[in-house]
Coordinates of C-alpha atoms and ligand atoms in Angstrom, one line a residue:
Chain A
M1 CA 107.5 18.9 -227.7
I2 CA 107.7 19.3 -231.4
E3 CA 104.0 19.7 -231.7
A4 CA 103.9 22.4 -228.9
L5 CA 106.7 24.2 -230.6
R6 CA 105.0 24.2 -234.0
K7 CA 101.7 25.3 -232.4
K8 CA 103.4 28.2 -230.6
A9 CA 105.2 29.3 -233.8
E10 CA 102.0 29.1 -235.8
E11 CA 100.2 31.2 -233.2
L12 CA 103.0 33.8 -233.1
L13 CA 103.1 34.2 -236.9
K14 CA 99.3 34.2 -237.2
N15 CA 98.9 36.9 -234.6
K16 CA 101.7 38.8 -236.1
T17 CA 103.4 38.9 -232.7
V18 CA 106.6 38.2 -234.7
D19 CA 107.5 38.3 -238.4
V20 CA 109.8 35.3 -238.4
V21 CA 110.7 32.3 -236.2
Y22 CA 114.3 31.2 -236.1
G23 CA 114.3 27.5 -235.3
Y24 CA 115.8 24.2 -236.2
G25 CA 114.8 22.2 -239.2
E26 CA 115.6 18.7 -240.4
G27 CA 118.9 18.2 -242.0
S28 CA 120.0 16.1 -244.9
V29 CA 120.6 13.1 -242.6
P30 CA 118.9 12.3 -239.3
E31 CA 122.0 13.2 -237.3
R32 CA 121.9 16.7 -238.6
T33 CA 119.6 19.7 -238.3
R34 CA 119.8 23.1 -240.0
P35 CA 118.7 26.6 -239.0
V36 CA 115.3 27.5 -240.6
F37 CA 113.6 30.9 -240.8
I38 CA 109.9 30.5 -240.8
T39 CA 107.9 33.5 -242.0
K40 CA 104.5 31.8 -242.9
P41 CA 102.2 30.0 -240.4
E42 CA 101.7 27.2 -243.0
D43 CA 105.4 26.4 -242.9
V44 CA 105.7 25.6 -239.1
N45 CA 105.9 21.9 -239.8
K46 CA 109.5 22.5 -240.9
L47 CA 110.4 23.1 -237.3
T48 CA 111.9 20.3 -235.3
W49 CA 113.6 19.6 -232.0
N50 CA 116.0 16.8 -231.1
K51 CA 119.4 16.2 -229.6
Y52 CA 121.1 17.3 -232.9
C53 CA 119.9 20.9 -232.5
V54 CA 123.5 22.0 -231.8
Y55 CA 123.4 25.5 -233.2
N56 CA 123.2 28.6 -231.1
L57 CA 120.6 30.4 -233.2
T58 CA 121.2 33.7 -231.4
T59 CA 124.1 34.3 -233.8
Y60 CA 121.5 35.2 -236.4
L61 CA 120.5 38.2 -234.2
K62 CA 123.7 39.9 -235.4
K63 CA 123.4 39.0 -239.1
Q64 CA 121.9 41.6 -241.4
E65 CA 120.3 38.9 -243.6
S66 CA 118.2 37.5 -240.8
R67 CA 117.5 40.9 -239.1
K68 CA 115.9 42.0 -242.4
L69 CA 113.1 39.5 -241.9
G70 CA 111.7 41.5 -239.1
K71 CA 110.9 40.9 -235.4
P72 CA 112.0 37.4 -234.5
A73 CA 110.9 34.6 -232.2
I74 CA 113.9 32.5 -231.5
V75 CA 114.2 28.9 -230.3
V76 CA 116.8 28.7 -227.6
K77 CA 118.3 26.1 -225.3
G78 CA 119.3 27.1 -221.8
C79 CA 122.9 27.8 -222.9
D80 CA 121.8 29.8 -225.9
A81 CA 119.4 31.8 -223.8
K82 CA 122.3 33.1 -221.8
T83 CA 123.5 34.8 -225.0
I84 CA 120.3 36.9 -225.1
T85 CA 120.9 38.2 -221.6
V86 CA 124.4 39.3 -222.6
L87 CA 123.2 40.9 -225.9
I88 CA 120.6 42.9 -223.9
K89 CA 123.3 44.0 -221.5
E90 CA 125.6 44.9 -224.3
S91 CA 122.8 47.0 -225.9
Q92 CA 122.8 44.8 -229.0
I93 CA 119.1 44.0 -228.7
K94 CA 116.1 45.2 -226.7
R95 CA 114.2 42.6 -224.7
E96 CA 110.9 43.7 -226.3
D97 CA 112.3 43.3 -229.8
I98 CA 112.5 39.5 -229.6
Y99 CA 110.2 36.7 -228.5
I100 CA 112.1 33.9 -226.7
I101 CA 110.9 30.3 -227.2
G102 CA 112.9 28.4 -224.6
V103 CA 113.2 24.7 -224.9
T104 CA 114.1 22.5 -222.0
C105 CA 117.2 20.4 -222.9
T106 CA 119.1 17.5 -221.4
G107 CA 122.0 17.6 -223.7
I108 CA 122.9 17.8 -227.4
G109 CA 125.3 16.0 -229.7
D110 CA 126.4 12.4 -229.9
P111 CA 128.5 12.0 -227.9
P112 CA 127.1 14.8 -225.7
A113 CA 128.9 18.1 -225.9
T114 CA 131.3 19.0 -223.1
K115 CA 129.1 21.9 -221.9
C116 CA 126.2 19.5 -221.3
K117 CA 128.1 17.6 -218.6
A118 CA 128.0 20.4 -216.1
C119 CA 124.9 22.1 -217.5
D120 CA 123.1 24.3 -214.9
V121 CA 120.5 25.7 -217.4
N122 CA 118.5 22.7 -218.6
T123 CA 115.6 25.0 -218.2
P124 CA 116.5 28.4 -219.8
L125 CA 116.8 31.3 -217.3
I126 CA 115.0 33.7 -219.7
Y127 CA 112.0 33.0 -222.0
D128 CA 108.6 34.1 -223.0
E129 CA 107.3 30.7 -223.7
L130 CA 108.7 27.4 -222.4
I131 CA 108.4 24.3 -224.5
G132 CA 108.9 21.0 -222.6
E133 CA 108.6 19.9 -219.0
K134 CA 110.4 22.2 -216.6
I135 CA 113.6 20.6 -215.4
G136 CA 115.1 21.6 -212.0
N137 CA 118.4 23.2 -212.8
K138 CA 121.4 21.6 -211.1
E139 CA 124.0 23.5 -209.2
F140 CA 127.8 22.9 -209.5
S141 CA 130.7 24.1 -207.5
F142 CA 133.3 26.5 -208.9
E143 CA 135.7 23.5 -209.1
E144 CA 133.2 21.4 -210.9
R145 CA 132.5 24.1 -213.4
Y146 CA 136.1 24.4 -214.5
A147 CA 137.2 20.8 -214.0
E148 CA 138.1 20.4 -217.6
L149 CA 140.9 22.9 -217.2
D150 CA 142.7 21.1 -214.4
E151 CA 144.9 18.8 -216.6
Y152 CA 146.0 21.8 -218.7
E153 CA 146.7 24.1 -215.8
K154 CA 148.8 21.4 -214.2
L155 CA 151.2 21.4 -217.2
S156 CA 154.6 23.1 -216.9
E157 CA 155.2 26.4 -218.6
Q158 CA 157.1 24.7 -221.4
E159 CA 154.5 22.0 -221.8
K160 CA 151.8 24.6 -222.0
W161 CA 153.7 26.6 -224.6
D162 CA 154.3 23.5 -226.7
F163 CA 150.7 22.3 -226.4
W164 CA 149.2 25.6 -227.6
Q165 CA 151.8 26.2 -230.3
K166 CA 150.9 22.8 -231.6
Q167 CA 147.2 23.8 -231.6
F168 CA 147.7 27.3 -233.0
E169 CA 149.9 26.0 -235.7
K170 CA 146.9 24.4 -237.2
C171 CA 144.8 27.6 -237.4
I172 CA 144.1 28.5 -241.1
K173 CA 142.7 32.0 -240.2
C174 CA 139.3 31.1 -241.6
Y175 CA 137.6 33.2 -238.9
A176 CA 134.7 30.7 -238.6
C177 CA 135.2 30.9 -234.8
S178 CA 134.4 34.6 -234.7
S179 CA 131.7 34.5 -237.5
I180 CA 129.7 31.9 -235.7
C181 CA 130.0 33.5 -232.3
P182 CA 126.9 35.4 -231.3
L183 CA 128.8 37.6 -229.0
C184 CA 131.5 38.6 -231.5
F185 CA 129.6 41.4 -233.0
C186 CA 131.9 44.2 -234.0
D187 CA 131.1 45.6 -237.4
R188 CA 134.8 45.6 -238.2
C189 CA 136.9 43.0 -236.4
I190 CA 140.4 43.9 -235.2
V191 CA 141.8 41.3 -237.7
D192 CA 140.4 43.3 -240.5
K193 CA 142.1 46.5 -239.5
N194 CA 145.3 47.0 -241.4
Q195 CA 146.3 50.6 -240.7
P196 CA 148.3 49.4 -238.8
Q197 CA 148.0 45.7 -239.2
W198 CA 147.5 44.5 -235.7
I199 CA 147.2 40.8 -236.5
D200 CA 149.2 39.1 -239.2
P201 CA 146.5 37.9 -241.6
S202 CA 148.5 34.9 -243.0
A203 CA 148.4 31.6 -241.2
H204 CA 151.8 32.2 -239.7
P205 CA 152.5 31.1 -236.1
R206 CA 153.1 34.6 -235.0
G207 CA 149.7 35.9 -236.1
N208 CA 148.0 32.6 -235.1
L209 CA 149.1 33.2 -231.6
S210 CA 147.9 36.8 -231.5
W211 CA 144.6 36.0 -233.2
N212 CA 143.7 33.2 -230.9
V213 CA 144.7 35.0 -227.8
T214 CA 142.9 38.2 -228.9
R215 CA 139.7 36.4 -230.0
A216 CA 139.4 34.7 -226.7
Y217 CA 140.3 37.8 -224.7
H218 CA 137.7 40.0 -226.5
L219 CA 135.1 37.5 -225.3
A220 CA 136.3 37.7 -221.7
G221 CA 133.3 38.3 -219.4
R222 CA 131.0 37.9 -222.3
C223 CA 131.4 34.3 -223.7
I224 CA 128.6 32.1 -222.4
N225 CA 130.2 28.8 -223.2
C226 CA 128.0 27.7 -226.1
E227 CA 131.0 25.9 -227.6
E228 CA 130.0 27.0 -231.1
C229 CA 133.4 28.4 -231.9
Q230 CA 135.1 25.1 -231.1
R231 CA 132.5 23.1 -232.9
V232 CA 133.0 25.0 -236.2
C233 CA 136.8 25.2 -236.1
P234 CA 138.0 23.1 -239.0
A235 CA 141.4 22.7 -237.4
D236 CA 139.9 21.2 -234.2
I237 CA 141.6 23.8 -231.9
P238 CA 140.2 23.4 -228.4
L239 CA 139.1 27.1 -228.2
N240 CA 136.8 26.2 -225.4
L241 CA 139.7 25.8 -223.1
L242 CA 140.7 29.4 -223.7
N243 CA 137.2 30.6 -223.2
K244 CA 136.7 28.6 -220.1
K245 CA 140.0 29.8 -218.6
L246 CA 138.8 33.4 -219.1
A247 CA 135.4 32.5 -217.6
K248 CA 137.2 31.0 -214.6
E249 CA 139.3 34.1 -214.0
T250 CA 136.4 36.4 -214.4
E251 CA 134.4 34.4 -211.9
K252 CA 137.3 34.1 -209.5
N253 CA 138.3 37.8 -209.6
F254 CA 135.0 39.5 -210.1
K255 CA 132.4 37.0 -209.0
Y256 CA 130.8 37.3 -212.4
R257 CA 129.2 34.7 -214.6
S258 CA 128.2 35.8 -218.0
G259 CA 124.6 35.4 -219.0
Y260 CA 123.1 34.4 -215.7
N261 CA 121.6 37.6 -214.4
V262 CA 120.5 40.5 -216.4
D263 CA 120.9 42.8 -213.4
D264 CA 124.7 42.0 -213.0
E265 CA 127.0 44.7 -214.4
L266 CA 129.1 43.5 -217.3
A267 CA 132.4 42.4 -215.7
M268 CA 134.7 44.1 -218.2
A269 CA 132.7 47.3 -218.4
T270 CA 133.0 48.1 -214.8
Y271 CA 135.5 47.9 -211.9
K272 CA 135.7 47.9 -208.1
E273 CA 138.1 49.9 -206.2
D274 CA 139.3 46.9 -204.4
D275 CA 139.8 44.6 -207.4
N276 CA 142.6 42.2 -207.0
Q277 CA 146.1 43.7 -207.6
D278 CA 148.4 41.3 -205.8
F279 CA 150.4 40.9 -209.0
I280 CA 151.0 44.7 -209.4
K281 CA 154.1 46.2 -207.9
Chain B
M1 CA 175.5 28.6 -222.8
A2 CA 178.6 30.8 -223.0
E3 CA 176.4 33.5 -224.4
E4 CA 174.3 33.6 -221.3
T5 CA 176.5 36.2 -219.5
K6 CA 176.3 38.4 -222.6
F7 CA 172.5 38.3 -222.8
E8 CA 171.0 41.7 -222.4
P9 CA 167.2 41.6 -222.3
R10 CA 165.1 43.9 -224.4
I11 CA 162.4 45.4 -222.2
V12 CA 159.5 47.5 -223.5
A13 CA 157.8 49.7 -220.9
F14 CA 154.4 51.1 -221.6
L15 CA 154.0 54.1 -219.3
C16 CA 151.1 56.4 -218.7
N17 CA 151.9 60.1 -219.5
W18 CA 150.8 61.5 -216.1
C19 CA 152.4 59.3 -213.5
T20 CA 155.0 56.7 -214.4
Y21 CA 156.4 58.6 -217.3
A22 CA 156.8 61.7 -215.1
G23 CA 158.3 59.4 -212.4
A24 CA 160.8 58.1 -214.9
D25 CA 161.5 61.6 -215.9
L26 CA 162.1 62.6 -212.3
A27 CA 164.6 59.8 -212.0
G28 CA 166.4 61.2 -215.0
T29 CA 166.5 64.8 -213.8
G30 CA 167.7 63.5 -210.4
R31 CA 170.5 61.7 -212.3
N32 CA 169.4 58.4 -210.9
Q33 CA 171.0 55.6 -212.9
Y34 CA 169.0 52.6 -214.1
Q35 CA 169.7 49.8 -216.6
A36 CA 169.5 51.0 -220.2
N37 CA 167.7 47.9 -221.4
V38 CA 164.3 49.6 -221.4
R39 CA 162.6 51.2 -224.4
V40 CA 159.9 53.5 -223.0
I41 CA 156.6 54.0 -224.9
K42 CA 154.5 56.8 -223.5
L43 CA 150.7 56.6 -223.7
P44 CA 148.0 58.8 -222.3
C45 CA 146.7 56.3 -219.8
T46 CA 147.0 52.6 -218.8
G47 CA 143.3 52.4 -219.7
G48 CA 144.3 52.9 -223.3
I49 CA 147.0 50.2 -223.4
D50 CA 145.4 47.4 -225.4
P51 CA 146.8 44.0 -224.5
L52 CA 147.6 43.7 -228.2
F53 CA 150.3 46.3 -227.7
L54 CA 152.0 43.8 -225.4
I55 CA 151.7 41.0 -227.9
K56 CA 153.1 43.3 -230.6
A57 CA 156.1 44.0 -228.4
F58 CA 156.8 40.3 -228.2
E59 CA 156.3 39.9 -231.9
R60 CA 159.0 42.6 -232.4
G61 CA 161.5 40.8 -230.2
A62 CA 160.8 42.0 -226.6
D63 CA 162.0 39.6 -223.9
G64 CA 160.0 41.4 -221.2
I65 CA 157.4 44.1 -220.7
L66 CA 156.5 46.5 -218.0
V67 CA 153.1 48.2 -217.9
S68 CA 153.0 51.0 -215.4
G69 CA 150.6 53.9 -214.5
C70 CA 149.1 55.9 -211.8
H71 CA 148.2 54.4 -208.4
P72 CA 144.5 53.6 -207.9
G73 CA 142.7 56.8 -207.1
D74 CA 145.2 58.9 -209.0
C75 CA 144.3 58.4 -212.6
H76 CA 144.2 61.6 -214.6
Y77 CA 141.1 60.3 -216.2
N78 CA 139.6 59.1 -212.9
S79 CA 139.1 55.4 -213.7
G80 CA 141.4 54.4 -216.6
N81 CA 143.7 52.5 -214.4
Y82 CA 140.8 50.7 -212.7
H83 CA 139.6 49.4 -216.0
A84 CA 143.1 48.5 -217.0
R85 CA 143.5 46.5 -213.8
R86 CA 140.4 44.5 -214.6
R87 CA 141.8 43.6 -218.0
W88 CA 145.2 42.6 -216.6
N89 CA 143.4 40.3 -214.1
V90 CA 142.2 38.2 -217.0
F91 CA 144.8 38.7 -219.6
R92 CA 147.7 37.7 -217.5
P93 CA 146.3 34.3 -216.6
L94 CA 145.4 33.8 -220.2
L95 CA 149.0 34.2 -221.3
E96 CA 150.2 32.1 -218.5
F97 CA 147.7 29.4 -219.6
C98 CA 149.3 29.6 -223.1
G99 CA 152.8 29.0 -221.6
I100 CA 154.1 32.6 -221.3
N101 CA 155.9 33.2 -218.1
P102 CA 154.0 35.9 -216.2
E103 CA 157.3 37.4 -215.1
R104 CA 157.8 38.5 -218.7
I105 CA 154.9 40.9 -218.3
Q106 CA 155.0 42.9 -215.2
F107 CA 152.8 45.6 -213.8
S108 CA 153.4 48.5 -211.4
W109 CA 152.0 51.7 -210.1
V110 CA 154.6 54.5 -210.0
S111 CA 153.6 58.0 -209.4
A112 CA 155.1 61.2 -210.7
A113 CA 156.9 61.7 -207.4
E114 CA 158.3 58.1 -207.2
G115 CA 161.5 58.4 -209.2
G116 CA 163.1 56.0 -206.7
K117 CA 160.4 53.4 -207.2
W118 CA 160.7 53.7 -210.9
V119 CA 164.5 52.9 -210.7
E120 CA 163.8 50.0 -208.4
T121 CA 161.0 48.6 -210.5
I122 CA 162.6 48.8 -213.9
N123 CA 165.9 47.4 -212.5
G124 CA 163.8 44.6 -211.0
V125 CA 162.2 43.8 -214.3
V126 CA 165.5 43.8 -216.2
D127 CA 167.1 41.5 -213.6
T128 CA 164.3 39.1 -213.6
V129 CA 164.1 38.8 -217.4
R130 CA 167.9 38.6 -217.6
A131 CA 167.7 35.6 -215.4
L132 CA 164.9 34.1 -217.4
G133 CA 166.9 34.5 -220.6
P134 CA 165.8 35.4 -224.1
F135 CA 162.2 34.7 -224.9
E136 CA 163.3 31.9 -227.3
G137 CA 159.8 30.4 -227.7
Y138 CA 158.4 33.6 -229.1
Q139 CA 161.4 34.5 -231.2
K140 CA 161.3 31.1 -232.7
I141 CA 157.7 31.5 -233.9
N142 CA 158.5 35.1 -235.1
A143 CA 161.2 33.7 -237.3
V144 CA 159.3 30.9 -238.9
G145 CA 159.6 31.2 -242.7
S146 CA 162.3 33.8 -242.7
D147 CA 166.0 33.2 -242.6
A148 CA 167.7 34.0 -239.3
S149 CA 169.1 37.3 -240.5
G150 CA 165.7 38.4 -241.9
E151 CA 163.4 41.0 -240.6
A152 CA 161.4 38.7 -238.4
A153 CA 164.3 37.4 -236.5
T154 CA 164.4 40.3 -234.2
S155 CA 166.7 39.0 -231.5
G156 CA 170.1 40.0 -232.5
D157 CA 171.5 38.5 -229.3
T158 CA 170.4 35.0 -229.6
G159 CA 170.3 34.3 -233.4
Ligands
SF4_1 S1 133.4 32.4 -227.7 FE1 132.6 30.5 -228.5 S2 131.7 29.5 -226.7 FE2 131.9 31.7 -226.3 S3 130.0 32.6 -226.9 FE3 131.4 32.8 -228.6 S4 130.9 30.9 -229.9 FE4 130.0 30.6 -227.8
SF4_2 S1 137.4 39.1 -232.1 FE1 137.2 40.9 -230.9 S2 137.3 42.5 -232.4 FE2 136.8 40.6 -233.5 S3 134.6 40.6 -233.7 FE3 135.2 39.5 -231.9 S4 135.0 40.9 -230.2 FE4 135.1 42.1 -232.1
SF4_3 S1 137.9 28.6 -236.7 FE1 139.8 27.6 -236.1 S2 141.1 27.6 -237.9 FE2 139.5 29.1 -238.3 S3 140.3 31.1 -237.5 FE3 139.2 30.2 -235.8 S4 140.8 29.1 -234.7 FE4 141.6 29.4 -236.7

């Protein structure tokens, strides 16, 4: 696979189809990789692929530093590829402005990431070139998709409050979660707005609650469950549970799954006249 | 809990200008009484009520919140309330997941002609939240780091 990947990258750079290839390179130890930005055909040997390729490289599509390098080809796993579908729908990128190198993937991380357990995109849903043998994508039921929420949804109101307060208490407001997120792309985040100050910037439980709720909520109908935010959180807050909860409600109420179909209307940018309102008096 | 009978909930109501605010006004001009626990905040449209407003109300000591606007199909801006309803459909379960009782954030459609429904709705919210008691969990996190009489301890009733 690595050879095919390098060959494709070389060809794309040589033909000037793209100016840069965003991919994975070897890290300082075998269990790590790092993002690399290859601009010269002779450097393609720096590209690698293995189960430690955890990053969702699409986050570099929102960064000025990488965009400056010109038209990218980008190496994506199936989960990462969903991001591109959303970015297109959100008018953040144009399909023709990127070249997608999809890699088939059977799971990353050691132990494997949670998302890989119920992965239904081992073969990416969108790509220009596929690297690796095509894998038949599995199908999971609604219940299976959100099974990890069960034990938390079962808790009593007080237990839920206590659990999350204990989690949010640890937040140091480093904003790594929103910086890494490829779909958190506002030029100026609500946390940076201080006239008025919507979210208390100190690591105080009051602001920690509003920050964590707001971050998750702003990604409702958008988050594609790459789990990057949770991976980078230095406080080990299970952000993924919040994201998943929102994904579940979005699917339940609006039959929408983010990143699966480029023809679907964005769940939170549209409405139906008969949307659920059984909680409204 | 001798204080329980004395507890009067603070309710913040976010109302749209065109329907529910006018409905509440109608109740007033018709001299219909309702419980005085509510502080009304008038906004142009439910579509413009950012869920952060609701969080902010809790941060400032609210025990309960009502968000109310025009019935579906009646929005002054055509679709503001439909968009709002989408957001509530995901925001409400998120708060519930975090341990906030959904009864503390209620939603209604009240038109400009429904003075009676306004009275009934707001009385219902006040009664429900009175029964739930002060929002101690939130008031506790609000007060972290400040002494109980300080600015952050916004619940005068519970201390
Ligand atoms: S919120 Fe987290 S899991 Fe969702 S897209 Fe952003 S980084 Fe990925
Ligand atoms: S948290 Fe919300 S406001 Fe901040 S960057 Fe993400 S989407 Fe934008
Ligand atoms: S990465 Fe974790 S600690 Fe940092 S702001 Fe996000 S939730 Fe808080």
